[in-house]
CSV table of C-alpha atoms in Angstrom, one decimal:
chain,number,residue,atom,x,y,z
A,1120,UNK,CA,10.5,-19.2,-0.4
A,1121,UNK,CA,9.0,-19.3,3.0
A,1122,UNK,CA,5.5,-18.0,4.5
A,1123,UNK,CA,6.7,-14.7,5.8
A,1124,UNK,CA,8.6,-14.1,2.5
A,1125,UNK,CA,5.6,-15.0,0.5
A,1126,UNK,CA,3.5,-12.3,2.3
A,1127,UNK,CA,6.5,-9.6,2.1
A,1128,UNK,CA,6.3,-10.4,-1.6
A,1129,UNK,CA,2.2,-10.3,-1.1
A,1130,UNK,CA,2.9,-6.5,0.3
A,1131,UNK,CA,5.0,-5.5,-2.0
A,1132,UNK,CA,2.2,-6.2,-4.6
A,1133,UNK,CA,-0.4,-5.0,-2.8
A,1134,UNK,CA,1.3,-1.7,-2.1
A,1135,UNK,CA,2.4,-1.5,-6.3
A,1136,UNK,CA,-1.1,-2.4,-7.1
A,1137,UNK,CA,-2.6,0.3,-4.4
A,1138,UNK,CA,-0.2,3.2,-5.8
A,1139,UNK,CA,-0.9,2.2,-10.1
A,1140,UNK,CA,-4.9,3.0,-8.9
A,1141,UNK,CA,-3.3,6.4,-7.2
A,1142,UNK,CA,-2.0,7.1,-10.4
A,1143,UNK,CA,-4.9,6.2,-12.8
A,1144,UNK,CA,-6.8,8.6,-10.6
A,1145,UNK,CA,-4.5,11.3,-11.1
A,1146,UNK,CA,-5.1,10.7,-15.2
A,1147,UNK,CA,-8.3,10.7,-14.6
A,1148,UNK,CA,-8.3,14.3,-12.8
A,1149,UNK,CA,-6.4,15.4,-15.7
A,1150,UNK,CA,-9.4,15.0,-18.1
A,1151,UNK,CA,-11.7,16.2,-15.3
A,1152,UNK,CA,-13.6,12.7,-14.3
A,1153,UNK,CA,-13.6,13.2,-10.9
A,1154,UNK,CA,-16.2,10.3,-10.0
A,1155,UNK,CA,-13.9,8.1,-11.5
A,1156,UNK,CA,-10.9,9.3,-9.6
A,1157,UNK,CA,-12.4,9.5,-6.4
A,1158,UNK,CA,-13.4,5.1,-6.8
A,1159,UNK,CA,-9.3,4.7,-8.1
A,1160,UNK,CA,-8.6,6.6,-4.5
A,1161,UNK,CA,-11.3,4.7,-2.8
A,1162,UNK,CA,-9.8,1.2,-4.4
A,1163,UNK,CA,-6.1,2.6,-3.5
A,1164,UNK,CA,-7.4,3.1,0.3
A,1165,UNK,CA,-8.9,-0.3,0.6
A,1166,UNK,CA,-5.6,-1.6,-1.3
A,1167,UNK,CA,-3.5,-0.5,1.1
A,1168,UNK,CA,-5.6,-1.3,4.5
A,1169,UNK,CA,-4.7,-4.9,2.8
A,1170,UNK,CA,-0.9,-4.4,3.1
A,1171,UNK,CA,-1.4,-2.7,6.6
A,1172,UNK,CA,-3.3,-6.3,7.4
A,1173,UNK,CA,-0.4,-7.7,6.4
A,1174,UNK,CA,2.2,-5.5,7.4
A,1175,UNK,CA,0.3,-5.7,10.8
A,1176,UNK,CA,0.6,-9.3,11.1
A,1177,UNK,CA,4.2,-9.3,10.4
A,1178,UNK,CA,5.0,-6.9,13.1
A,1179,UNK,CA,3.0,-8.7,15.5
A,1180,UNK,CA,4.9,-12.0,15.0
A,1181,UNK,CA,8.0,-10.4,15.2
A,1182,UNK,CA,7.7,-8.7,18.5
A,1183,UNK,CA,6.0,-11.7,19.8
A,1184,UNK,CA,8.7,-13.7,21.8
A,1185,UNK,CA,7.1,-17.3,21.6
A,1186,UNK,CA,6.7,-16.7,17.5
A,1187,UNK,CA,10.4,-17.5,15.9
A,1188,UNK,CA,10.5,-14.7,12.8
A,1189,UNK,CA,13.2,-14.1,10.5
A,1190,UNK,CA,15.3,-10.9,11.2
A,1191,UNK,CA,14.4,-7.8,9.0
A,1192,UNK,CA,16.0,-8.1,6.0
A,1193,UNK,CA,16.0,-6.4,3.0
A,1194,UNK,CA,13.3,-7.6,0.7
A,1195,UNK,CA,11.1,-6.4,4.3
A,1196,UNK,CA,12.5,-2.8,3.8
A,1197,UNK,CA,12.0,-3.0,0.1
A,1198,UNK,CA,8.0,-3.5,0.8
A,1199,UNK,CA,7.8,-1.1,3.7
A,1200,UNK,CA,9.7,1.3,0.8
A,1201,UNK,CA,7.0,0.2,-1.7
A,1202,UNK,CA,4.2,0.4,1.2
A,1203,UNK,CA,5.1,4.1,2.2
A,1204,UNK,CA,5.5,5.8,-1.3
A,1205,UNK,CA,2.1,4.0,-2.2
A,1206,UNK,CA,0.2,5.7,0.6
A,1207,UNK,CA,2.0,8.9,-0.2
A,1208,UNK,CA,0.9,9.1,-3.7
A,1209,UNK,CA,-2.3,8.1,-2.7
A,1210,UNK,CA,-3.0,11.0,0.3
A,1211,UNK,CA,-1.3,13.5,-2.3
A,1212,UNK,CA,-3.3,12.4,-5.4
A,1213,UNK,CA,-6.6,12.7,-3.2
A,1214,UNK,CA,-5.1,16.2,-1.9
A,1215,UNK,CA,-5.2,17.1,-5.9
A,1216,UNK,CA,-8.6,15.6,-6.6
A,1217,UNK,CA,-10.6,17.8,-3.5
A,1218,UNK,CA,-8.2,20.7,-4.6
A,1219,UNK,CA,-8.8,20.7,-8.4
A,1220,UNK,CA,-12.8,19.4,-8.3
């Protein structure tokens, strides 16, 4: 496995890990511990401003002409996939929290 693969596979973690803490929040609305859900979001958020690092990086290298990157290929779009729905579920569970508190 190479280096940029290794960090696509590092997103795709990140972004999986970032939208499970979404998710625990959300149980936690459901039996009305909203300090605890609000930290799960706050854990989420910092999550994935580590897969935008990353996702950041790889983008950079790409466009950069003097940097040789592989073309996009699909385990890239699987962790841009995983990447989006994680911030999704995050911003929507943290809609739910500040309407439900």
């Amino acid at each position: 496995m190479t280096k940029e693969e290794q960090e696509i596979v590092q997103l795709i973690s990140i972004a999986g890990e970032s939208k499970a803490k979404a998710f625990e929040a959300l149980k936690c609305v459901k039996t009305k511990d909203f300090d605890l859900a609000k930290g799960l979001i706050a854990e989420s958020r910092n999550l994935d401003l580590e897969a935008h690092n990353i996702q950041t990086d790889l983008i950079s290298r790409e466009l950069n002409e003097d940097i040789e990157s592989s073309n996009v290929g699909l385990l890239m779009v699987h962790a841009q996939d995983h990447y989006m729905t994680s911030q999704l579920a995050r911003d929507l569970i943290e809609t739910l929290i500040t309407v439900l508190q």
